[in-house]
């Protein structure tokens, strides 16, 4: 099957993105669920931005950011010798931005649904905030965690506009499933496009079915 | 009283607006819908202005990639004329009965340019830089989709650089994306359309080299009249204009070749 590389690459990208977002999303969602800071709505708005921004906007600004002559792109080139655009690392960064709300919002809902009284009880028993989080909040948020991971993974698999702009469509490196579908349609290879599309359609449906069967509580707030 | 007038006034305004819109769309002659490959859009706009200046037919331009427009046409898009970036798609449309038989003709011949965003001392410098391989990324349009990409590969093969540069090639979907990759500095060089370079005029950054036409097969862009518009005089008028000396001059000035 000629598109095997694209499928494998999409799976890899989704897996790495989910792991990176898990590491970033847990502290961020925890902070959002427990803070009384005035900055909370601002951070919440920033987190939700990828839900409303077209992927082309994200892609365009990432292209500007990845420019080897710009600070971030330049730093990356001096560290690794390669550019962020056209690389797997660049796609991971793009996907982390693109899928951020899909990780943070279900986590925040899950953390918030653990009552404040339980947390305060733990604090009275002299548990540190980290202890409270680890032994009280996290175990009760298992389903929220699972939901967040599944949604992040699935959303990243479906990424199109951003990779189209910053990926460079390099086989085995940046050519993901959605790009392969686009190329097949453009090239009037509908049979190949159908194979990939049906696969993605079934995958997405099963994923969402799983999430809803698991728990209907963790919905995205903006969409 | 004023409270009651509010909604009634709004209703009247709404009816007036609807009446005006339907009158406006009925009054004028049907515009010609021209679907053009994105690489030709800026020239098509110049042609549109010139044509509308000398006739009372309005032109509506729709642009997209050739593959995308092809798919739309086979699914009933209401276009009159299709200006493709290749010969293959118009030919397939003709064979499948979507395009009027015998209406196909080459309206422009695409020319390839190699653009370096850094100044390298003029066209020869760009050529030399390509041969030295002294850059991180060279952007080309996807050769499977875009004729300009296929031509770029031919050029690299003709120069014997295909193997050496394999690791440095990145692909945009079309020359528009190649242009964006070079303009944003993500690729130092890129094979673009000469017309894109011409359109920049004095604002162009860096240098470009017009690739000699003997290094690649001509990029013939064919236009075709779609079947549903066979009896549309406005479409016929615009097609006749496209082949006129006046239109050919505009096309040639914009960085395309025209058939002798």
GROMACS .gro file of C-alpha atoms in nm:
model
  483
    1UNK     CA    1   0.000   0.000   0.000
    2UNK     CA    2   0.168   0.317  -0.120
    3UNK     CA    3   0.029   0.545   0.151
    4UNK     CA    4   0.157   0.336   0.439
    5UNK     CA    5   0.427   0.595   0.511
    6UNK     CA    6   0.169   0.872   0.542
    7UNK     CA    7  -0.045   0.667   0.782
    8UNK     CA    8   0.255   0.576   0.995
    9UNK     CA    9   0.373   0.936   1.002
   10UNK     CA   10   0.029   1.063   1.109
   11UNK     CA   11   0.019   0.808   1.392
   12UNK     CA   12   0.369   0.906   1.506
   13UNK     CA   13   0.288   1.274   1.494
   14UNK     CA   14  -0.034   1.226   1.691
   15UNK     CA   15   0.141   1.013   1.952
   16UNK     CA   16   0.430   1.254   2.009
   17UNK     CA   17   0.194   1.553   2.012
   18UNK     CA   18  -0.031   1.386   2.269
   19UNK     CA   19   0.265   1.309   2.497
   20UNK     CA   20   0.405   1.663   2.469
   21UNK     CA   21   0.062   1.814   2.530
   22UNK     CA   22   0.006   1.585   2.828
   23UNK     CA   23   0.322   1.722   2.987
   24UNK     CA   24   0.225   2.082   2.911
   25UNK     CA   25  -0.151   2.046   2.955
   26UNK     CA   26  -0.167   1.892   3.303
   27UNK     CA   27   0.009   2.181   3.484
   28UNK     CA   28  -0.172   2.439   3.271
   29UNK     CA   29  -0.517   2.286   3.329
   30UNK     CA   30  -0.440   2.242   3.698
   31UNK     CA   31  -0.343   2.606   3.729
   32UNK     CA   32  -0.657   2.716   3.541
   33UNK     CA   33  -0.881   2.500   3.758
   34UNK     CA   34  -0.743   2.628   4.088
   35UNK     CA   35  -0.629   2.986   4.029
   36UNK     CA   36  -0.808   3.302   4.136
   37UNK     CA   37  -0.577   3.512   3.925
   38UNK     CA   38  -0.717   3.793   3.712
   39UNK     CA   39  -0.513   3.657   3.423
   40UNK     CA   40  -0.727   3.340   3.410
   41UNK     CA   41  -0.972   3.457   3.140
   42UNK     CA   42  -0.681   3.577   2.927
   43UNK     CA   43  -0.502   3.243   2.949
   44UNK     CA   44  -0.830   3.061   2.887
   45UNK     CA   45  -0.889   3.270   2.576
   46UNK     CA   46  -0.538   3.205   2.447
   47UNK     CA   47  -0.584   2.833   2.508
   48UNK     CA   48  -0.910   2.829   2.313
   49UNK     CA   49  -0.775   3.033   2.018
   50UNK     CA   50  -0.692   2.732   1.796
   51UNK     CA   51  -1.060   2.635   1.809
   52UNK     CA   52  -1.166   2.951   1.631
   53UNK     CA   53  -0.861   3.040   1.423
   54UNK     CA   54  -0.842   2.892   1.074
   55UNK     CA   55  -0.545   2.654   1.041
   56UNK     CA   56  -0.416   2.876   0.763
   57UNK     CA   57  -0.369   3.160   1.012
   58UNK     CA   58  -0.173   2.933   1.244
   59UNK     CA   59   0.024   2.797   0.949
   60UNK     CA   60   0.105   3.142   0.817
   61UNK     CA   61   0.235   3.268   1.151
   62UNK     CA   62   0.432   2.950   1.208
   63UNK     CA   63   0.598   3.003   0.870
   64UNK     CA   64   0.691   3.354   0.980
   65UNK     CA   65   0.816   3.220   1.316
   66UNK     CA   66   1.011   2.929   1.161
   67UNK     CA   67   1.203   3.159   0.925
   68UNK     CA   68   1.572   3.081   0.992
   69UNK     CA   69   1.640   3.454   1.009
   70UNK     CA   70   1.375   3.507   1.279
   71UNK     CA   71   1.473   3.451   1.646
   72UNK     CA   72   1.302   3.115   1.709
   73UNK     CA   73   1.373   2.966   1.367
   74UNK     CA   74   1.731   3.092   1.390
   75UNK     CA   75   1.783   2.944   1.737
   76UNK     CA   76   1.659   2.608   1.610
   77UNK     CA   77   1.894   2.618   1.312
   78UNK     CA   78   2.194   2.696   1.534
   79UNK     CA   79   2.100   2.413   1.772
   80UNK     CA   80   2.017   2.141   1.520
   81UNK     CA   81   2.148   2.257   1.184
   82UNK     CA   82   1.807   2.205   1.020
   83UNK     CA   83   1.508   2.432   0.979
   84UNK     CA   84   1.184   2.390   1.174
   85UNK     CA   85   0.976   2.417   0.861
   86UNK     CA   86   0.974   2.093   0.659
   87UNK     CA   87   1.075   1.892   0.967
   88UNK     CA   88   0.898   1.649   1.197
   89UNK     CA   89   0.987   1.870   1.494
   90UNK     CA   90   0.819   2.163   1.323
   91UNK     CA   91   0.505   1.956   1.267
   92UNK     CA   92   0.505   1.859   1.636
   93UNK     CA   93   0.525   2.225   1.740
   94UNK     CA   94   0.246   2.312   1.496
   95UNK     CA   95   0.029   2.026   1.623
   96UNK     CA   96   0.087   2.119   1.986
   97UNK     CA   97  -0.049   2.467   1.913
   98UNK     CA   98  -0.330   2.331   1.698
   99UNK     CA   99  -0.450   2.066   1.947
  100UNK     CA  100  -0.389   2.259   2.270
  101UNK     CA  101  -0.757   2.317   2.362
  102UNK     CA  102  -0.839   1.953   2.298
  103UNK     CA  103  -0.603   1.859   2.580
  104UNK     CA  104  -0.649   2.147   2.822
  105UNK     CA  105  -1.027   2.192   2.824
  106UNK     CA  106  -1.133   1.835   2.916
  107UNK     CA  107  -0.855   1.828   3.178
  108UNK     CA  108  -0.969   2.156   3.329
  109UNK     CA  109  -1.329   2.032   3.346
  110UNK     CA  110  -1.212   1.713   3.513
  111UNK     CA  111  -0.995   1.894   3.767
  112UNK     CA  112  -1.270   2.143   3.846
  113UNK     CA  113  -1.522   1.868   3.908
  114UNK     CA  114  -1.310   1.740   4.195
  115UNK     CA  115  -1.470   1.948   4.471
  116UNK     CA  116  -1.286   2.225   4.645
  117UNK     CA  117  -1.384   2.076   4.982
  118UNK     CA  118  -1.187   1.761   4.907
  119UNK     CA  119  -0.883   1.963   4.821
  120UNK     CA  120  -0.922   2.173   5.133
  121UNK     CA  121  -0.959   1.860   5.345
  122UNK     CA  122  -0.633   1.732   5.203
  123UNK     CA  123  -0.469   2.066   5.277
  124UNK     CA  124  -0.590   2.054   5.638
  125UNK     CA  125  -0.431   1.713   5.666
  126UNK     CA  126  -0.108   1.891   5.568
  127UNK     CA  127  -0.081   1.753   5.220
  128UNK     CA  128   0.130   1.977   4.999
  129UNK     CA  129  -0.046   2.111   4.685
  130UNK     CA  130   0.152   1.860   4.478
  131UNK     CA  131   0.049   1.576   4.711
  132UNK     CA  132  -0.314   1.686   4.692
  133UNK     CA  133  -0.296   1.690   4.317
  134UNK     CA  134  -0.125   1.352   4.291
  135UNK     CA  135  -0.325   1.154   4.545
  136UNK     CA  136  -0.665   1.328   4.540
  137UNK     CA  137  -0.725   1.509   4.212
  138UNK     CA  138  -0.545   1.294   3.957
  139UNK     CA  139  -0.704   0.959   4.051
  140UNK     CA  140  -1.050   1.112   4.029
  141UNK     CA  141  -0.972   1.266   3.689
  142UNK     CA  142  -0.876   0.946   3.512
  143UNK     CA  143  -1.165   0.958   3.268
  144UNK     CA  144  -1.101   1.323   3.192
  145UNK     CA  145  -0.736   1.240   3.124
  146UNK     CA  146  -0.830   0.960   2.889
  147UNK     CA  147  -1.083   1.180   2.708
  148UNK     CA  148  -0.826   1.459   2.667
  149UNK     CA  149  -0.567   1.219   2.526
  150UNK     CA  150  -0.809   1.057   2.282
  151UNK     CA  151  -0.941   1.391   2.155
  152UNK     CA  152  -0.590   1.533   2.117
  153UNK     CA  153  -0.470   1.226   1.933
  154UNK     CA  154  -0.771   1.219   1.699
  155UNK     CA  155  -0.764   1.592   1.629
  156UNK     CA  156  -0.394   1.576   1.541
  157UNK     CA  157  -0.454   1.285   1.303
  158UNK     CA  158  -0.703   1.508   1.120
  159UNK     CA  159  -0.469   1.806   1.088
  160UNK     CA  160  -0.452   1.953   0.739
  161UNK     CA  161  -0.415   2.327   0.684
  162UNK     CA  162  -0.119   2.378   0.914
  163UNK     CA  163   0.088   2.092   0.772
  164UNK     CA  164  -0.002   2.198   0.422
  165UNK     CA  165   0.163   2.533   0.488
  166UNK     CA  166   0.468   2.445   0.699
  167UNK     CA  167   0.522   2.078   0.611
  168UNK     CA  168   0.668   2.091   0.262
  169UNK     CA  169   0.497   1.759   0.176
  170UNK     CA  170   0.810   1.546   0.206
  171UNK     CA  171   0.734   1.171   0.191
  172UNK     CA  172   0.810   0.988   0.518
  173UNK     CA  173   0.892   1.318   0.688
  174UNK     CA  174   0.600   1.558   0.663
  175UNK     CA  175   0.349   1.398   0.427
  176UNK     CA  176   0.061   1.306   0.657
  177UNK     CA  177  -0.269   1.135   0.570
  178UNK     CA  178  -0.472   1.450   0.505
  179UNK     CA  179  -0.207   1.582   0.264
  180UNK     CA  180  -0.200   1.248   0.083
  181UNK     CA  181  -0.580   1.263   0.043
  182UNK     CA  182  -0.561   1.618  -0.092
  183UNK     CA  183  -0.295   1.515  -0.340
  184UNK     CA  184  -0.491   1.211  -0.459
  185UNK     CA  185  -0.804   1.421  -0.516
  186UNK     CA  186  -0.607   1.687  -0.703
  187UNK     CA  187  -0.453   1.416  -0.913
  188UNK     CA  188  -0.787   1.247  -0.986
  189UNK     CA  189  -0.685   0.928  -0.805
  190UNK     CA  190  -1.018   0.886  -0.634
  191UNK     CA  191  -0.971   0.517  -0.548
  192UNK     CA  192  -0.663   0.597  -0.338
  193UNK     CA  193  -0.836   0.898  -0.186
  194UNK     CA  194  -1.131   0.678  -0.088
  195UNK     CA  195  -0.914   0.420   0.089
  196UNK     CA  196  -0.751   0.681   0.311
  197UNK     CA  197  -1.069   0.884   0.361
  198UNK     CA  198  -1.286   0.589   0.461
  199UNK     CA  199  -1.014   0.481   0.702
  200UNK     CA  200  -1.004   0.825   0.861
  201UNK     CA  201  -1.383   0.851   0.872
  202UNK     CA  202  -1.422   0.518   1.052
  203UNK     CA  203  -1.134   0.601   1.286
  204UNK     CA  204  -1.286   0.938   1.379
  205UNK     CA  205  -1.632   0.793   1.436
  206UNK     CA  206  -1.504   0.511   1.654
  207UNK     CA  207  -1.292   0.756   1.852
  208UNK     CA  208  -1.581   0.991   1.921
  209UNK     CA  209  -1.812   0.699   1.997
  210UNK     CA  210  -1.556   0.585   2.252
  211UNK     CA  211  -1.538   0.930   2.410
  212UNK     CA  212  -1.915   0.967   2.435
  213UNK     CA  213  -1.961   0.612   2.562
  214UNK     CA  214  -1.689   0.680   2.817
  215UNK     CA  215  -1.834   1.003   2.939
  216UNK     CA  216  -2.030   1.288   2.791
  217UNK     CA  217  -1.909   1.543   3.043
  218UNK     CA  218  -1.590   1.669   2.886
  219UNK     CA  219  -1.707   1.882   2.599
  220UNK     CA  220  -1.508   2.156   2.437
  221UNK     CA  221  -1.630   2.493   2.548
  222UNK     CA  222  -1.607   2.707   2.242
  223UNK     CA  223  -1.694   2.478   1.956
  224UNK     CA  224  -4.620   5.439   1.886
  225UNK     CA  225  -4.248   5.451   1.806
  226UNK     CA  226  -4.219   5.107   1.963
  227UNK     CA  227  -4.466   4.968   1.708
  228UNK     CA  228  -4.308   5.139   1.415
  229UNK     CA  229  -3.972   4.976   1.476
  230UNK     CA  230  -4.047   4.623   1.352
  231UNK     CA  231  -4.270   4.747   1.069
  232UNK     CA  232  -3.996   4.976   0.943
  233UNK     CA  233  -3.751   4.688   0.962
  234UNK     CA  234  -3.985   4.472   0.754
  235UNK     CA  235  -4.023   4.740   0.487
  236UNK     CA  236  -3.647   4.790   0.474
  237UNK     CA  237  -3.597   4.415   0.439
  238UNK     CA  238  -3.847   4.388   0.152
  239UNK     CA  239  -3.689   4.688  -0.018
  240UNK     CA  240  -3.347   4.527   0.012
  241UNK     CA  241  -3.471   4.195  -0.131
  242UNK     CA  242  -3.647   4.370  -0.419
  243UNK     CA  243  -3.335   4.571  -0.498
  244UNK     CA  244  -3.106   4.266  -0.493
  245UNK     CA  245  -3.332   4.064  -0.724
  246UNK     CA  246  -3.376   4.360  -0.960
  247UNK     CA  247  -3.002   4.420  -0.974
  248UNK     CA  248  -2.923   4.058  -1.054
  249UNK     CA  249  -3.191   4.045  -1.325
  250UNK     CA  250  -3.109   4.375  -1.485
  251UNK     CA  251  -2.753   4.330  -1.605
  252UNK     CA  252  -2.640   4.073  -1.858
  253UNK     CA  253  -2.514   3.745  -1.711
  254UNK     CA  254  -2.146   3.775  -1.628
  255UNK     CA  255  -1.899   3.521  -1.766
  256UNK     CA  256  -1.769   3.289  -1.495
  257UNK     CA  257  -1.403   3.213  -1.562
  258UNK     CA  258  -1.228   2.952  -1.348
  259UNK     CA  259  -0.856   3.015  -1.364
  260UNK     CA  260  -0.555   2.830  -1.230
  261UNK     CA  261  -0.409   3.036  -0.944
  262UNK     CA  262  -0.079   3.092  -1.124
  263UNK     CA  263  -0.262   3.285  -1.396
  264UNK     CA  264  -0.490   3.484  -1.167
  265UNK     CA  265  -0.303   3.817  -1.170
  266UNK     CA  266  -0.287   3.813  -1.551
  267UNK     CA  267  -0.652   3.709  -1.570
  268UNK     CA  268  -0.735   4.013  -1.357
  269UNK     CA  269  -0.549   4.240  -1.599
  270UNK     CA  270  -0.735   4.078  -1.890
  271UNK     CA  271  -1.065   4.118  -1.705
  272UNK     CA  272  -1.005   4.494  -1.662
  273UNK     CA  273  -0.907   4.536  -2.025
  274UNK     CA  274  -1.200   4.329  -2.154
  275UNK     CA  275  -1.459   4.500  -1.936
  276UNK     CA  276  -1.328   4.835  -2.060
  277UNK     CA  277  -1.419   4.750  -2.417
  278UNK     CA  278  -1.736   4.542  -2.380
  279UNK     CA  279  -2.049   4.542  -2.165
  280UNK     CA  280  -1.992   4.184  -2.047
  281UNK     CA  281  -1.882   4.146  -1.687
  282UNK     CA  282  -1.626   3.880  -1.598
  283UNK     CA  283  -1.628   3.689  -1.269
  284UNK     CA  284  -1.300   3.521  -1.184
  285UNK     CA  285  -1.274   3.213  -0.967
  286UNK     CA  286  -0.927   3.082  -0.890
  287UNK     CA  287  -0.796   2.759  -0.747
  288UNK     CA  288  -0.558   2.481  -0.829
  289UNK     CA  289  -0.621   2.307  -1.159
  290UNK     CA  290  -0.705   1.977  -0.988
  291UNK     CA  291  -0.948   2.145  -0.752
  292UNK     CA  292  -1.126   2.334  -1.031
  293UNK     CA  293  -1.139   2.018  -1.240
  294UNK     CA  294  -1.312   1.832  -0.957
  295UNK     CA  295  -1.556   2.119  -0.913
  296UNK     CA  296  -1.640   2.122  -1.284
  297UNK     CA  297  -1.707   1.747  -1.292
  298UNK     CA  298  -1.941   1.803  -0.999
  299UNK     CA  299  -2.145   2.073  -1.163
  300UNK     CA  300  -1.970   2.402  -1.084
  301UNK     CA  301  -2.137   2.679  -1.287
  302UNK     CA  302  -1.828   2.798  -1.477
  303UNK     CA  303  -1.829   2.902  -1.842
  304UNK     CA  304  -1.459   2.891  -1.918
  305UNK     CA  305  -1.176   2.698  -1.756
  306UNK     CA  306  -0.820   2.826  -1.782
  307UNK     CA  307  -0.609   2.535  -1.658
  308UNK     CA  308  -0.241   2.524  -1.569
  309UNK     CA  309  -0.191   2.217  -1.784
  310UNK     CA  310  -0.322   2.042  -2.095
  311UNK     CA  311  -0.424   1.720  -1.926
  312UNK     CA  312  -0.728   1.841  -1.734
  313UNK     CA  313  -0.894   2.032  -2.023
  314UNK     CA  314  -0.833   1.730  -2.245
  315UNK     CA  315  -1.001   1.498  -1.993
  316UNK     CA  316  -1.294   1.737  -1.962
  317UNK     CA  317  -1.333   1.739  -2.337
  318UNK     CA  318  -1.321   1.360  -2.357
  319UNK     CA  319  -1.577   1.320  -2.081
  320UNK     CA  320  -1.813   1.569  -2.243
  321UNK     CA  321  -1.782   1.843  -1.982
  322UNK     CA  322  -1.609   2.073  -2.228
  323UNK     CA  323  -1.717   2.181  -2.573
  324UNK     CA  324  -1.536   1.972  -2.833
  325UNK     CA  325  -1.283   2.168  -3.037
  326UNK     CA  326  -1.282   2.467  -2.805
  327UNK     CA  327  -0.953   2.375  -2.638
  328UNK     CA  328  -0.657   2.601  -2.710
  329UNK     CA  329  -0.326   2.704  -2.553
  330UNK     CA  330  -0.377   3.050  -2.406
  331UNK     CA  331  -0.039   3.081  -2.237
  332UNK     CA  332   0.294   2.902  -2.211
  333UNK     CA  333   0.433   2.909  -1.860
  334UNK     CA  334   0.794   3.003  -1.807
  335UNK     CA  335   1.003   2.894  -1.514
  336UNK     CA  336   1.226   3.114  -1.299
  337UNK     CA  337   1.461   3.026  -1.017
  338UNK     CA  338   1.434   3.276  -0.734
  339UNK     CA  339   1.696   3.337  -0.467
  340UNK     CA  340   1.582   3.562  -0.185
  341UNK     CA  341   1.940   3.664  -0.114
  342UNK     CA  342   2.108   3.890  -0.363
  343UNK     CA  343   2.371   3.689  -0.544
  344UNK     CA  344   2.474   3.927  -0.819
  345UNK     CA  345   2.205   3.884  -1.078
  346UNK     CA  346   2.076   3.589  -1.284
  347UNK     CA  347   2.418   3.424  -1.329
  348UNK     CA  348   2.467   3.429  -0.954
  349UNK     CA  349   2.139   3.243  -0.905
  350UNK     CA  350   2.244   2.981  -1.161
  351UNK     CA  351   2.582   2.943  -0.988
  352UNK     CA  352   2.423   2.912  -0.647
  353UNK     CA  353   2.202   2.630  -0.773
  354UNK     CA  354   2.503   2.442  -0.911
  355UNK     CA  355   2.703   2.493  -0.590
  356UNK     CA  356   2.418   2.363  -0.380
  357UNK     CA  357   2.501   2.640  -0.137
  358UNK     CA  358   2.163   2.661   0.041
  359UNK     CA  359   1.961   2.463   0.290
  360UNK     CA  360   1.632   2.423   0.106
  361UNK     CA  361   1.522   2.451  -0.257
  362UNK     CA  362   1.144   2.472  -0.293
  363UNK     CA  363   0.969   2.323  -0.595
  364UNK     CA  364   0.601   2.278  -0.669
  365UNK     CA  365   0.474   1.924  -0.621
  366UNK     CA  366   0.580   1.757  -0.950
  367UNK     CA  367   0.290   1.511  -0.930
  368UNK     CA  368   0.036   1.794  -0.928
  369UNK     CA  369   0.187   2.108  -1.072
  370UNK     CA  370   0.336   2.140  -1.420
  371UNK     CA  371   0.585   2.395  -1.285
  372UNK     CA  372   0.705   2.132  -1.039
  373UNK     CA  373   0.746   1.872  -1.313
  374UNK     CA  374   0.938   2.130  -1.519
  375UNK     CA  375   1.163   2.207  -1.221
  376UNK     CA  376   1.252   1.839  -1.191
  377UNK     CA  377   1.332   1.831  -1.565
  378UNK     CA  378   1.566   2.128  -1.518
  379UNK     CA  379   1.746   1.960  -1.229
  380UNK     CA  380   1.783   1.643  -1.435
  381UNK     CA  381   1.908   1.835  -1.738
  382UNK     CA  382   2.170   2.004  -1.520
  383UNK     CA  383   2.265   1.672  -1.358
  384UNK     CA  384   2.179   1.805  -1.011
  385UNK     CA  385   1.884   1.583  -0.928
  386UNK     CA  386   2.082   1.336  -0.714
  387UNK     CA  387   2.300   1.593  -0.542
  388UNK     CA  388   2.012   1.814  -0.434
  389UNK     CA  389   1.766   1.539  -0.339
  390UNK     CA  390   1.805   1.603   0.034
  391UNK     CA  391   1.753   1.977  -0.005
  392UNK     CA  392   1.426   1.967  -0.200
  393UNK     CA  393   1.105   2.072  -0.029
  394UNK     CA  394   0.771   2.074  -0.201
  395UNK     CA  395   0.492   2.325  -0.203
  396UNK     CA  396   0.158   2.222  -0.353
  397UNK     CA  397   0.193   2.479  -0.631
  398UNK     CA  398   0.407   2.775  -0.733
  399UNK     CA  399   0.204   3.001  -0.505
  400UNK     CA  400   0.314   2.803  -0.205
  401UNK     CA  401   0.672   2.786  -0.335
  402UNK     CA  402   0.664   3.164  -0.356
  403UNK     CA  403   0.544   3.185   0.005
  404UNK     CA  404   0.816   2.947   0.127
  405UNK     CA  405   1.089   3.160  -0.032
  406UNK     CA  406   0.929   3.494   0.061
  407UNK     CA  407   0.908   3.393   0.429
  408UNK     CA  408   1.270   3.276   0.425
  409UNK     CA  409   1.196   2.912   0.496
  410UNK     CA  410   1.361   2.810   0.170
  411UNK     CA  411   1.648   3.016   0.027
  412UNK     CA  412   1.565   2.931  -0.334
  413UNK     CA  413   1.263   2.814  -0.525
  414UNK     CA  414   1.142   2.735  -0.876
  415UNK     CA  415   0.856   2.977  -0.934
  416UNK     CA  416   0.669   3.111  -1.235
  417UNK     CA  417   0.841   3.390  -1.424
  418UNK     CA  418   0.509   3.575  -1.411
  419UNK     CA  419   0.531   3.586  -1.031
  420UNK     CA  420   0.869   3.757  -1.058
  421UNK     CA  421   0.739   4.004  -1.318
  422UNK     CA  422   0.440   4.089  -1.100
  423UNK     CA  423   0.675   4.202  -0.821
  424UNK     CA  424   0.840   4.470  -1.031
  425UNK     CA  425   1.078   4.682  -0.826
  426UNK     CA  426   0.966   4.535  -0.495
  427UNK     CA  427   1.130   4.203  -0.570
  428UNK     CA  428   1.372   4.082  -0.304
  429UNK     CA  429   1.691   3.908  -0.417
  430UNK     CA  430   1.759   3.786  -0.769
  431UNK     CA  431   1.599   3.551  -1.017
  432UNK     CA  432   1.720   3.355  -1.316
  433UNK     CA  433   1.489   3.290  -1.608
  434UNK     CA  434   1.547   2.921  -1.674
  435UNK     CA  435   1.638   2.869  -2.044
  436UNK     CA  436   1.341   2.708  -2.216
  437UNK     CA  437   1.557   2.433  -2.369
  438UNK     CA  438   1.598   2.282  -2.021
  439UNK     CA  439   1.233   2.180  -1.987
  440UNK     CA  440   0.932   2.092  -2.200
  441UNK     CA  441   0.703   2.393  -2.255
  442UNK     CA  442   0.440   2.438  -1.983
  443UNK     CA  443   0.135   2.469  -2.202
  444UNK     CA  444  -0.170   2.602  -2.026
  445UNK     CA  445  -0.493   2.517  -2.206
  446UNK     CA  446  -0.828   2.687  -2.183
  447UNK     CA  447  -1.159   2.531  -2.271
  448UNK     CA  448  -1.526   2.630  -2.306
  449UNK     CA  449  -1.750   2.423  -2.082
  450UNK     CA  450  -2.042   2.237  -2.237
  451UNK     CA  451  -2.319   2.413  -2.048
  452UNK     CA  452  -2.202   2.747  -2.189
  453UNK     CA  453  -2.179   2.643  -2.554
  454UNK     CA  454  -2.459   2.883  -2.650
  455UNK     CA  455  -2.353   3.167  -2.424
  456UNK     CA  456  -2.252   3.463  -2.644
  457UNK     CA  457  -2.079   3.639  -2.354
  458UNK     CA  458  -1.852   3.338  -2.300
  459UNK     CA  459  -1.779   3.325  -2.672
  460UNK     CA  460  -1.691   3.694  -2.667
  461UNK     CA  461  -1.441   3.650  -2.384
  462UNK     CA  462  -1.286   3.344  -2.554
  463UNK     CA  463  -1.244   3.542  -2.877
  464UNK     CA  464  -1.086   3.824  -2.677
  465UNK     CA  465  -0.840   3.577  -2.514
  466UNK     CA  466  -0.704   3.489  -2.857
  467UNK     CA  467  -0.686   3.851  -2.974
  468UNK     CA  468  -0.362   4.039  -3.034
  469UNK     CA  469  -0.446   4.278  -2.751
  470UNK     CA  470  -0.488   3.999  -2.494
  471UNK     CA  471  -0.178   3.818  -2.619
  472UNK     CA  472   0.028   4.131  -2.562
  473UNK     CA  473  -0.092   4.152  -2.201
  474UNK     CA  474  -0.020   3.781  -2.149
  475UNK     CA  475   0.330   3.810  -2.297
  476UNK     CA  476   0.410   4.120  -2.093
  477UNK     CA  477   0.320   3.929  -1.776
  478UNK     CA  478   0.589   3.664  -1.814
  479UNK     CA  479   0.413   3.401  -2.023
  480UNK     CA  480   0.483   3.285  -2.374
  481UNK     CA  481   0.206   3.285  -2.636
  482UNK     CA  482   0.167   3.057  -2.934
  483UNK     CA  483   0.293   3.191  -3.265
   0.00000   0.00000   0.00000
